[in-house]
Amino acid sequence: MIDYRKATVPVWTLATGDVRVPAIGGDEPMTAERLVELRGVLAGLADQPIATLELHPVPDALDRSRGIPLDAVSPLAQHLSQLITQSARNSSVAAKATAAGEGLYRMVVPAKVAAQFGQGIVRPMAGKGVAGGIHGPLVNSAGRIVAGAKFVPVGQAAAAGAVGGAGATAGAALTGSAVLTVAAPLVLMAIAVGVSANADSKRRQAIEHITELLEQLHEQKLDDEHSELDGCRDAIDKATAILLDQGKLGASLGLDSAVHAINTALGAADRRLARWQSALDKLPDGKAVEIDTLTKSFPGVDDEGGTFRAHLALAALAIALKRRVIVLQAVEHAQGEPDSLFENFARALKADQQRLDELESGIGGVLVQLSALELARPNGLRPVFTTGEVDRLMRAAHRIRRLGDGVSADSRMTDVAIEIARDRDGSVVVFPALPASA
């Protein structure tokens, strides 16, 4: 891992529209804590979304397979290259930092802006093999962004080109008093790809879990449901590639049929959630529940490979796929009206997120309620239990208590970070968007 404590980190302040804010940043080096404060103040004062973009060295052994690769001619890569070129002309700090051509760019979108995209769209992803670990190229062994680096603001001079539109030139300067750069297309594309990568990471996690569960269950109906959902991936991947290259979607991609399959799966998840909530409402308050009573409504809840857990995994897969589709639809909608590109993107994304957030929240509530249940010993004539019965009760209690472990109790939106690895040839890999506080 690179030692960032001695690093000088250039920081661009990116606006998504023509705004004026007081000159509160200055051009002096700042700490990471000061940068967080500045970002919050700018978000509060400006009437257009404002983000920051940091440039760090590329960490050793960076796992690029977690991200979405885009070649040098893609809009996102081009916008980033234009920003780099223009900055290098006017800032010795930017010129020195970008001279090698490669780097890890970290865009942070304030919580106020991120809230426009839905409360559940960006969640931490547990790192394998690390208790509570979070994926992220820039985290240290303690799981935090190293705060000892010296962050230096990068000023911007005027650049040729229009501001609006998905293909517009990033970097047109503002006449306001703060050091801001209008880069709506760059911010939009970074958010779109980062959120899509985040949803795809959740899809891969769900696929791995479902495959394992269905191998144990041998239930054809669930296997068919899984196959139909997994079959949507190809159409979504193709549509993602086309839109991120600023192309137009056509009927030949099969995206319409994929969306239908996903919506059907979400409908099934809604119905199952309603049955689960009804079953929990019927349980006596404050009384212990027998395992057999619980498994009638939640079959296999006491087992690692039960039907209930397969239903949970299928719902997670459908939600992840739908989130990717929503991003595609929002980008397409925004590109269709370039005069208010970012606003259209945010509006379309937020409107469609609500149902998914409610479904995810409802499932989380069921899991929390189940994890808090007290299990009763089976009723019977015998005064004692066999060793097998005792073992089953203990295993079931442990497994049911763990159901609530993965549920986020804090629904507050944090700043969102999107990390972009840029190679010397201008191509980029965009990693899953994550809470910046991770």
Short mmCIF file of C-alpha atoms in Angstrom, two decimals:
data_model
loop_
_atom_site.label_atom_id
_atom_site.label_comp_id
_atom_site.label_asym_id
_atom_site.label_seq_id
_atom_site.Cartn_x
_atom_site.Cartn_y
_atom_site.Cartn_z
CA MET A 1 0.00 0.00 0.00
CA ILE A 2 1.34 3.45 -0.90
CA ASP A 3 2.07 5.83 1.98
CA TYR A 4 -0.24 8.78 1.31
CA ARG A 5 0.86 10.71 4.37
CA LYS A 6 3.63 12.46 2.41
CA ALA A 7 1.61 12.92 -0.78
CA THR A 8 0.46 16.18 -2.34
CA VAL A 9 -3.05 15.61 -3.65
CA PRO A 10 -4.48 17.97 -6.29
CA VAL A 11 -8.18 18.72 -5.78
CA TRP A 12 -10.60 20.05 -8.41
CA THR A 13 -13.93 21.54 -7.38
CA LEU A 14 -16.50 20.57 -10.00
CA ALA A 15 -19.86 22.25 -10.53
CA THR A 16 -22.68 20.90 -12.65
CA GLY A 17 -24.01 24.32 -13.61
CA ASP A 18 -23.18 28.02 -13.65
CA VAL A 19 -23.19 28.97 -9.98
CA ARG A 20 -21.70 31.64 -7.74
CA VAL A 21 -20.53 30.95 -4.20
CA PRO A 22 -18.28 32.89 -1.81
CA ALA A 23 -14.53 32.31 -2.10
CA ILE A 24 -14.14 30.05 0.92
CA GLY A 25 -11.60 27.55 -0.37
CA GLY A 26 -8.65 29.73 -1.31
CA ASP A 27 -5.60 28.19 -2.92
CA GLU A 28 -3.69 27.12 0.18
CA PRO A 29 -3.05 23.43 1.03
CA MET A 30 -5.63 21.88 3.29
CA THR A 31 -6.14 18.78 5.41
CA ALA A 32 -8.62 16.01 4.59
CA GLU A 33 -10.87 17.28 7.40
CA ARG A 34 -10.82 20.78 5.96
CA LEU A 35 -11.66 19.38 2.52
CA VAL A 36 -14.72 17.62 3.95
CA GLU A 37 -15.84 20.88 5.58
CA LEU A 38 -15.33 22.79 2.32
CA ARG A 39 -17.35 20.24 0.37
CA GLY A 40 -20.22 20.51 2.84
CA VAL A 41 -20.24 24.32 2.75
CA LEU A 42 -20.18 24.40 -1.05
CA ALA A 43 -23.05 21.92 -1.21
CA GLY A 44 -25.05 24.06 1.17
CA LEU A 45 -24.39 27.40 -0.54
CA ALA A 46 -24.60 26.44 -4.21
CA ASP A 47 -27.90 25.88 -5.98
CA GLN A 48 -26.26 23.39 -8.37
CA PRO A 49 -24.59 20.08 -7.38
CA ILE A 50 -20.87 20.46 -6.59
CA ALA A 51 -18.37 17.63 -6.29
CA THR A 52 -14.64 17.36 -5.62
CA LEU A 53 -12.10 15.33 -7.58
CA GLU A 54 -8.83 14.20 -5.98
CA LEU A 55 -5.81 12.67 -7.73
CA HIS A 56 -3.92 9.95 -5.85
CA PRO A 57 -1.15 7.55 -6.92
CA VAL A 58 -2.40 4.16 -8.10
CA PRO A 59 -2.18 1.66 -5.20
CA ASP A 60 -0.12 -1.49 -5.62
CA ALA A 61 -1.99 -4.62 -6.79
CA LEU A 62 -5.15 -2.71 -7.64
CA ASP A 63 -7.97 -5.18 -8.40
CA ARG A 64 -9.41 -3.74 -11.61
CA SER A 65 -11.80 -6.67 -12.08
CA ARG A 66 -14.22 -5.02 -9.62
CA GLY A 67 -14.80 -2.04 -11.89
CA ILE A 68 -16.23 -1.22 -15.30
CA PRO A 69 -13.53 -0.58 -17.96
CA LEU A 70 -13.99 2.20 -20.54
CA ASP A 71 -11.60 2.90 -23.40
CA ALA A 72 -9.95 6.25 -24.10
CA VAL A 73 -12.61 7.40 -26.59
CA SER A 74 -15.53 6.92 -24.19
CA PRO A 75 -17.19 10.18 -23.03
CA LEU A 76 -16.09 9.76 -19.41
CA ALA A 77 -12.45 9.15 -20.36
CA GLN A 78 -12.50 12.07 -22.78
CA HIS A 79 -14.02 14.48 -20.25
CA LEU A 80 -11.40 13.46 -17.70
CA SER A 81 -8.58 13.86 -20.25
CA GLN A 82 -9.82 17.34 -21.17
CA LEU A 83 -9.92 18.35 -17.51
CA ILE A 84 -6.36 17.07 -17.01
CA THR A 85 -5.01 18.85 -20.10
CA GLN A 86 -6.63 22.17 -19.25
CA SER A 87 -5.57 22.01 -15.61
CA ALA A 88 -1.94 21.23 -16.49
CA ARG A 89 -1.75 24.44 -18.54
CA ASN A 90 -2.66 26.62 -15.59
CA SER A 91 -1.48 24.77 -12.48
CA SER A 92 2.04 23.55 -11.77
CA VAL A 93 0.65 21.20 -9.12
CA ALA A 94 -1.77 19.61 -11.60
CA ALA A 95 0.91 19.50 -14.32
CA LYS A 96 3.35 17.65 -12.09
CA ALA A 97 0.75 15.24 -10.68
CA THR A 98 -0.71 14.36 -14.11
CA ALA A 99 2.56 14.18 -16.05
CA ALA A 100 2.77 10.37 -15.81
CA GLY A 101 -0.67 10.04 -17.41
CA GLU A 102 -1.93 7.54 -14.86
CA GLY A 103 -3.52 7.97 -11.46
CA LEU A 104 -6.44 7.12 -9.22
CA TYR A 105 -9.06 9.87 -9.36
CA ARG A 106 -11.51 10.00 -6.49
CA MET A 107 -14.72 11.97 -7.06
CA VAL A 108 -16.74 12.72 -3.94
CA VAL A 109 -20.36 13.79 -4.27
CA PRO A 110 -21.85 15.46 -1.15
CA ALA A 111 -24.63 13.74 0.77
CA LYS A 112 -27.07 16.50 -0.19
CA VAL A 113 -26.56 15.62 -3.86
CA ALA A 114 -26.33 11.87 -3.33
CA ALA A 115 -29.73 11.91 -1.63
CA GLN A 116 -31.24 12.79 -5.02
CA PHE A 117 -30.28 9.34 -6.29
CA GLY A 118 -32.22 7.32 -3.68
CA GLN A 119 -31.36 6.21 -0.16
CA GLY A 120 -30.51 2.61 -1.01
CA ILE A 121 -28.55 2.99 -4.22
CA VAL A 122 -25.10 3.12 -2.60
CA ARG A 123 -24.31 0.84 0.33
CA PRO A 124 -21.01 -0.55 1.62
CA MET A 125 -20.00 -3.98 0.29
CA ALA A 126 -18.44 -6.31 2.84
CA GLY A 127 -14.87 -7.28 2.00
CA LYS A 128 -14.25 -11.02 1.91
CA GLY A 129 -12.09 -12.34 4.71
CA VAL A 130 -12.24 -9.12 6.73
CA ALA A 131 -14.74 -8.59 9.51
CA GLY A 132 -16.59 -5.42 8.62
CA GLY A 133 -14.16 -4.77 5.78
CA ILE A 134 -15.10 -2.43 2.96
CA HIS A 135 -13.88 -2.63 -0.62
CA GLY A 136 -11.98 0.45 -1.74
CA PRO A 137 -8.57 1.08 -3.34
CA LEU A 138 -7.73 4.07 -1.14
CA VAL A 139 -8.41 2.64 2.31
CA ASN A 140 -5.65 1.76 4.73
CA SER A 141 -5.47 -1.25 7.06
CA ALA A 142 -7.87 0.46 9.45
CA GLY A 143 -10.48 0.89 6.74
CA ARG A 144 -10.22 4.68 6.47
CA ILE A 145 -8.96 7.11 3.87
CA VAL A 146 -5.51 8.18 5.03
CA ALA A 147 -5.96 11.74 6.24
CA GLY A 148 -2.34 12.90 6.36
CA ALA A 149 -2.07 13.93 2.72
CA LYS A 150 -1.79 17.60 1.72
CA PHE A 151 -4.73 18.57 -0.51
CA VAL A 152 -4.02 21.44 -2.92
CA PRO A 153 -6.85 23.18 -4.82
CA VAL A 154 -6.41 23.38 -8.59
CA GLY A 155 -7.54 26.59 -10.31
CA GLN A 156 -9.09 26.55 -13.77
CA ALA A 157 -8.92 29.02 -16.62
CA ALA A 158 -11.58 29.30 -19.29
CA ALA A 159 -11.86 26.41 -21.71
CA ALA A 160 -13.38 26.20 -25.15
CA GLY A 161 -16.58 24.27 -25.66
CA ALA A 162 -20.09 24.14 -24.34
CA VAL A 163 -21.04 23.20 -20.82
CA GLY A 164 -24.27 21.29 -21.36
CA GLY A 165 -24.85 17.94 -22.99
CA ALA A 166 -23.33 14.49 -22.59
CA GLY A 167 -20.68 15.22 -25.20
CA ALA A 168 -19.84 18.71 -24.02
CA THR A 169 -16.37 19.83 -23.11
CA ALA A 170 -15.63 19.61 -19.41
CA GLY A 171 -13.80 22.47 -17.80
CA ALA A 172 -15.54 25.69 -18.85
CA ALA A 173 -14.71 28.21 -16.17
CA LEU A 174 -17.14 30.12 -14.01
CA THR A 175 -17.15 33.85 -13.43
CA GLY A 176 -17.95 33.34 -9.76
CA SER A 177 -15.46 34.06 -6.99
CA ALA A 178 -14.79 30.46 -5.97
CA VAL A 179 -12.44 28.09 -7.79
CA LEU A 180 -15.06 26.05 -9.63
CA THR A 181 -15.06 24.12 -12.88
CA VAL A 182 -18.25 23.37 -14.77
CA ALA A 183 -18.10 19.67 -15.57
CA ALA A 184 -21.66 18.38 -15.57
CA PRO A 185 -20.97 15.59 -18.11
CA LEU A 186 -17.93 14.39 -16.18
CA VAL A 187 -19.82 14.29 -12.87
CA LEU A 188 -22.88 12.66 -14.42
CA MET A 189 -20.92 9.96 -16.23
CA ALA A 190 -18.79 9.20 -13.17
CA ILE A 191 -21.88 8.80 -10.99
CA ALA A 192 -23.66 6.73 -13.64
CA VAL A 193 -20.77 4.30 -14.11
CA GLY A 194 -19.94 4.14 -10.40
CA VAL A 195 -23.53 3.40 -9.41
CA SER A 196 -23.82 0.82 -12.21
CA ALA A 197 -20.62 -0.86 -11.01
CA ASN A 198 -21.96 -0.85 -7.45
CA ALA A 199 -25.19 -2.54 -8.55
CA ASP A 200 -23.26 -5.08 -10.64
CA SER A 201 -21.08 -5.97 -7.65
CA LYS A 202 -24.23 -6.68 -5.65
CA ARG A 203 -25.52 -8.77 -8.57
CA ARG A 204 -22.36 -10.88 -8.55
CA GLN A 205 -22.64 -11.41 -4.80
CA ALA A 206 -26.29 -12.44 -5.15
CA ILE A 207 -25.50 -14.82 -8.03
CA GLU A 208 -22.80 -16.58 -6.01
CA HIS A 209 -25.16 -17.01 -3.07
CA ILE A 210 -28.13 -18.16 -5.16
CA THR A 211 -26.08 -20.74 -7.05
CA GLU A 212 -24.93 -22.27 -3.79
CA LEU A 213 -28.44 -22.29 -2.32
CA LEU A 214 -30.14 -23.82 -5.36
CA GLU A 215 -27.56 -26.58 -5.58
CA GLN A 216 -28.71 -27.63 -2.12
CA LEU A 217 -32.45 -27.14 -2.64
CA HIS A 218 -32.97 -28.83 -6.03
CA GLU A 219 -36.15 -26.80 -6.59
CA GLN A 220 -36.86 -26.43 -10.30
CA LYS A 221 -39.21 -23.47 -9.94
CA LEU A 222 -36.63 -21.39 -8.09
CA ASP A 223 -33.93 -22.52 -10.50
CA ASP A 224 -36.03 -21.31 -13.43
CA GLU A 225 -36.61 -17.97 -11.70
CA HIS A 226 -32.87 -17.61 -11.19
CA SER A 227 -32.07 -18.53 -14.80
CA GLU A 228 -34.54 -15.99 -16.17
CA LEU A 229 -33.06 -13.23 -14.03
CA ASP A 230 -29.47 -14.15 -14.81
CA GLY A 231 -30.35 -14.19 -18.50
CA CYS A 232 -31.04 -10.44 -18.30
CA ARG A 233 -27.39 -9.67 -17.70
CA ASP A 234 -26.30 -9.84 -21.33
CA ALA A 235 -28.86 -7.26 -22.50
CA ILE A 236 -28.04 -4.95 -19.58
CA ASP A 237 -24.29 -5.23 -20.19
CA LYS A 238 -24.71 -4.38 -23.88
CA ALA A 239 -27.03 -1.46 -23.11
CA THR A 240 -24.56 -0.16 -20.52
CA ALA A 241 -21.68 -0.28 -22.99
CA ILE A 242 -23.70 1.50 -25.69
CA LEU A 243 -25.02 4.28 -23.45
CA LEU A 244 -21.66 4.91 -21.80
CA ASP A 245 -20.24 5.34 -25.30
CA GLN A 246 -23.05 7.83 -25.98
CA GLY A 247 -24.91 5.56 -28.36
CA LYS A 248 -28.62 4.97 -28.80
CA LEU A 249 -30.50 1.95 -27.49
CA GLY A 250 -32.39 -0.22 -29.97
CA ALA A 251 -35.00 -2.96 -29.68
CA SER A 252 -32.51 -5.58 -30.91
CA LEU A 253 -30.68 -5.46 -27.56
CA GLY A 254 -33.53 -7.26 -25.80
CA LEU A 255 -33.58 -4.76 -22.95
CA ASP A 256 -37.39 -4.59 -22.95
CA SER A 257 -37.72 -8.33 -22.31
CA ALA A 258 -35.03 -8.12 -19.65
CA VAL A 259 -36.90 -5.34 -17.88
CA HIS A 260 -40.10 -7.41 -18.01
CA ALA A 261 -38.34 -10.38 -16.38
CA ILE A 262 -36.87 -8.15 -13.68
CA ASN A 263 -40.22 -6.50 -12.97
CA THR A 264 -41.85 -9.93 -12.72
CA ALA A 265 -39.23 -10.97 -10.16
CA LEU A 266 -39.77 -7.75 -8.22
CA GLY A 267 -43.50 -8.45 -8.20
CA ALA A 268 -42.81 -11.89 -6.71
CA ALA A 269 -40.56 -10.28 -4.09
CA ASP A 270 -43.32 -7.80 -3.19
CA ARG A 271 -45.83 -10.64 -2.71
CA ARG A 272 -43.41 -12.67 -0.60
CA LEU A 273 -42.62 -9.63 1.52
CA ALA A 274 -46.34 -9.06 2.16
CA ARG A 275 -46.74 -12.70 3.27
CA TRP A 276 -43.73 -12.47 5.56
CA GLN A 277 -44.96 -9.25 7.16
CA SER A 278 -48.43 -10.75 7.65
CA ALA A 279 -46.94 -13.86 9.26
CA LEU A 280 -44.89 -11.77 11.68
CA ASP A 281 -47.93 -9.68 12.59
CA LYS A 282 -49.80 -12.85 13.57
CA LEU A 283 -47.15 -13.98 16.06
CA PRO A 284 -48.03 -13.32 19.73
CA ASP A 285 -46.26 -10.27 21.15
CA GLY A 286 -43.58 -10.94 23.74
CA LYS A 287 -43.87 -14.73 23.55
CA ALA A 288 -41.37 -17.31 22.40
CA VAL A 289 -42.07 -19.01 19.06
CA GLU A 290 -41.56 -22.67 18.22
CA ILE A 291 -39.29 -23.47 15.30
CA ASP A 292 -41.99 -25.53 13.55
CA THR A 293 -44.41 -22.60 13.76
CA LEU A 294 -41.82 -20.26 12.28
CA THR A 295 -40.82 -22.54 9.42
CA LYS A 296 -44.42 -22.79 8.17
CA SER A 297 -44.25 -19.18 7.01
CA PHE A 298 -40.46 -19.01 6.60
CA PRO A 299 -39.46 -22.43 5.24
CA GLY A 300 -35.81 -23.14 5.89
CA VAL A 301 -35.28 -20.05 8.04
CA ASP A 302 -33.41 -22.25 10.53
CA ASP A 303 -31.19 -23.65 7.78
CA GLU A 304 -28.34 -22.00 5.84
CA GLY A 305 -29.75 -23.34 2.56
CA GLY A 306 -33.50 -23.03 3.01
CA THR A 307 -36.17 -21.77 0.60
CA PHE A 308 -36.64 -18.56 2.57
CA ARG A 309 -32.99 -17.65 2.08
CA ALA A 310 -33.25 -18.45 -1.64
CA HIS A 311 -36.20 -16.06 -1.88
CA LEU A 312 -34.11 -13.37 -0.15
CA ALA A 313 -31.24 -13.91 -2.58
CA LEU A 314 -33.55 -13.78 -5.61
CA ALA A 315 -35.00 -10.49 -4.35
CA ALA A 316 -31.49 -9.08 -3.90
CA LEU A 317 -30.60 -10.10 -7.46
CA ALA A 318 -33.76 -8.52 -8.92
CA ILE A 319 -33.11 -5.28 -7.00
CA ALA A 320 -29.48 -5.12 -8.17
CA LEU A 321 -30.47 -5.68 -11.79
CA LYS A 322 -33.24 -3.10 -11.59
CA ARG A 323 -30.86 -0.52 -10.15
CA ARG A 324 -28.59 -0.97 -13.19
CA VAL A 325 -31.57 -0.57 -15.54
CA ILE A 326 -32.69 2.59 -13.72
CA VAL A 327 -29.25 4.14 -14.19
CA LEU A 328 -29.39 3.34 -17.91
CA GLN A 329 -32.84 4.89 -18.24
CA ALA A 330 -31.75 7.99 -16.32
CA VAL A 331 -28.66 8.49 -18.50
CA GLU A 332 -30.69 8.04 -21.68
CA HIS A 333 -33.27 10.53 -20.43
CA ALA A 334 -30.59 13.08 -19.50
CA GLN A 335 -28.77 12.76 -22.81
CA GLY A 336 -32.05 13.36 -24.63
CA GLU A 337 -32.31 16.83 -23.04
CA PRO A 338 -28.75 18.18 -22.83
CA ASP A 339 -29.76 21.70 -21.76
CA SER A 340 -30.54 20.43 -18.25
CA LEU A 341 -28.52 17.23 -18.35
CA PHE A 342 -27.69 16.72 -14.68
CA GLU A 343 -31.10 17.78 -13.40
CA ASN A 344 -32.86 15.34 -15.74
CA PHE A 345 -30.53 12.55 -14.67
CA ALA A 346 -31.10 13.15 -10.96
CA ARG A 347 -34.87 13.51 -11.37
CA ALA A 348 -35.27 10.31 -13.37
CA LEU A 349 -33.03 8.34 -11.05
CA LYS A 350 -34.74 9.46 -7.86
CA ALA A 351 -38.27 8.85 -9.13
CA ASP A 352 -37.61 5.19 -9.91
CA GLN A 353 -35.55 4.46 -6.82
CA GLN A 354 -38.38 4.87 -4.33
CA ARG A 355 -40.01 1.50 -4.97
CA LEU A 356 -36.72 -0.34 -4.67
CA ASP A 357 -35.81 1.51 -1.50
CA GLU A 358 -39.17 0.61 0.04
CA LEU A 359 -38.83 -3.05 -0.95
CA GLU A 360 -35.28 -3.26 0.39
CA SER A 361 -36.31 -1.50 3.59
CA GLY A 362 -39.28 -3.85 4.04
CA ILE A 363 -37.12 -6.95 3.64
CA GLY A 364 -34.61 -5.49 6.07
CA GLY A 365 -37.39 -4.90 8.59
CA VAL A 366 -38.51 -8.54 8.32
CA LEU A 367 -34.97 -9.77 8.91
CA VAL A 368 -34.53 -7.55 11.95
CA GLN A 369 -37.83 -8.75 13.42
CA LEU A 370 -36.92 -12.38 12.83
CA SER A 371 -33.49 -11.92 14.39
CA ALA A 372 -35.10 -10.55 17.56
CA LEU A 373 -37.48 -13.50 18.06
CA GLU A 374 -37.08 -15.81 21.02
CA LEU A 375 -37.34 -19.50 20.15
CA ALA A 376 -39.38 -21.78 22.38
CA ARG A 377 -38.65 -25.39 23.07
CA PRO A 378 -40.99 -27.84 21.30
CA ASN A 379 -44.20 -28.82 23.09
CA GLY A 380 -44.40 -32.47 23.99
CA LEU A 381 -45.11 -35.03 26.67
CA ARG A 382 -41.46 -35.83 27.36
CA PRO A 383 -39.93 -33.80 30.24
CA VAL A 384 -36.44 -33.85 28.68
CA PHE A 385 -35.02 -33.30 25.20
CA THR A 386 -32.67 -35.43 23.22
CA THR A 387 -29.20 -34.15 22.39
CA GLY A 388 -30.28 -33.77 18.76
CA GLU A 389 -33.26 -31.59 19.69
CA VAL A 390 -31.11 -29.35 21.87
CA ASP A 391 -28.50 -29.00 19.10
CA ARG A 392 -31.17 -28.11 16.55
CA LEU A 393 -32.65 -25.45 18.81
CA MET A 394 -29.24 -23.88 19.47
CA ARG A 395 -28.24 -23.91 15.78
CA ALA A 396 -31.58 -22.44 14.75
CA ALA A 397 -31.38 -19.69 17.38
CA HIS A 398 -27.88 -18.75 16.22
CA ARG A 399 -28.77 -18.69 12.53
CA ILE A 400 -31.95 -16.69 13.05
CA ARG A 401 -30.17 -14.11 15.23
CA ARG A 402 -27.64 -13.59 12.43
CA LEU A 403 -30.36 -12.65 9.91
CA GLY A 404 -30.23 -9.03 11.04
CA ASP A 405 -26.44 -8.72 10.77
CA GLY A 406 -26.42 -7.45 7.19
CA VAL A 407 -29.23 -4.93 7.62
CA SER A 408 -28.17 -1.31 7.68
CA ALA A 409 -29.65 0.38 10.74
CA ASP A 410 -28.54 3.85 9.63
CA SER A 411 -30.42 5.03 6.56
CA ARG A 412 -28.80 8.47 6.47
CA MET A 413 -27.11 9.24 3.17
CA THR A 414 -23.38 9.94 3.36
CA ASP A 415 -21.06 11.52 0.83
CA VAL A 416 -20.55 9.16 -2.11
CA ALA A 417 -17.11 8.37 -3.54
CA ILE A 418 -16.42 7.11 -7.07
CA GLU A 419 -12.85 6.03 -7.78
CA ILE A 420 -11.51 6.04 -11.34
CA ALA A 421 -8.20 4.44 -12.31
CA ARG A 422 -6.71 6.09 -15.40
CA ASP A 423 -3.99 4.45 -17.51
CA ARG A 424 -1.36 6.17 -19.62
CA ASP A 425 -3.35 5.53 -22.81
CA GLY A 426 -6.34 7.46 -21.41
CA SER A 427 -8.53 4.42 -20.73
CA VAL A 428 -10.22 4.20 -17.35
CA VAL A 429 -11.69 1.69 -14.92
CA VAL A 430 -14.52 2.98 -12.74
CA PHE A 431 -14.97 1.24 -9.39
CA PRO A 432 -18.25 0.75 -7.52
CA ALA A 433 -19.57 3.89 -5.86
CA LEU A 434 -19.28 3.67 -2.08
CA PRO A 435 -20.05 5.83 0.93
CA ALA A 436 -17.11 8.24 1.23
CA SER A 437 -17.00 7.67 4.98
CA ALA A 438 -16.13 3.98 4.44
#
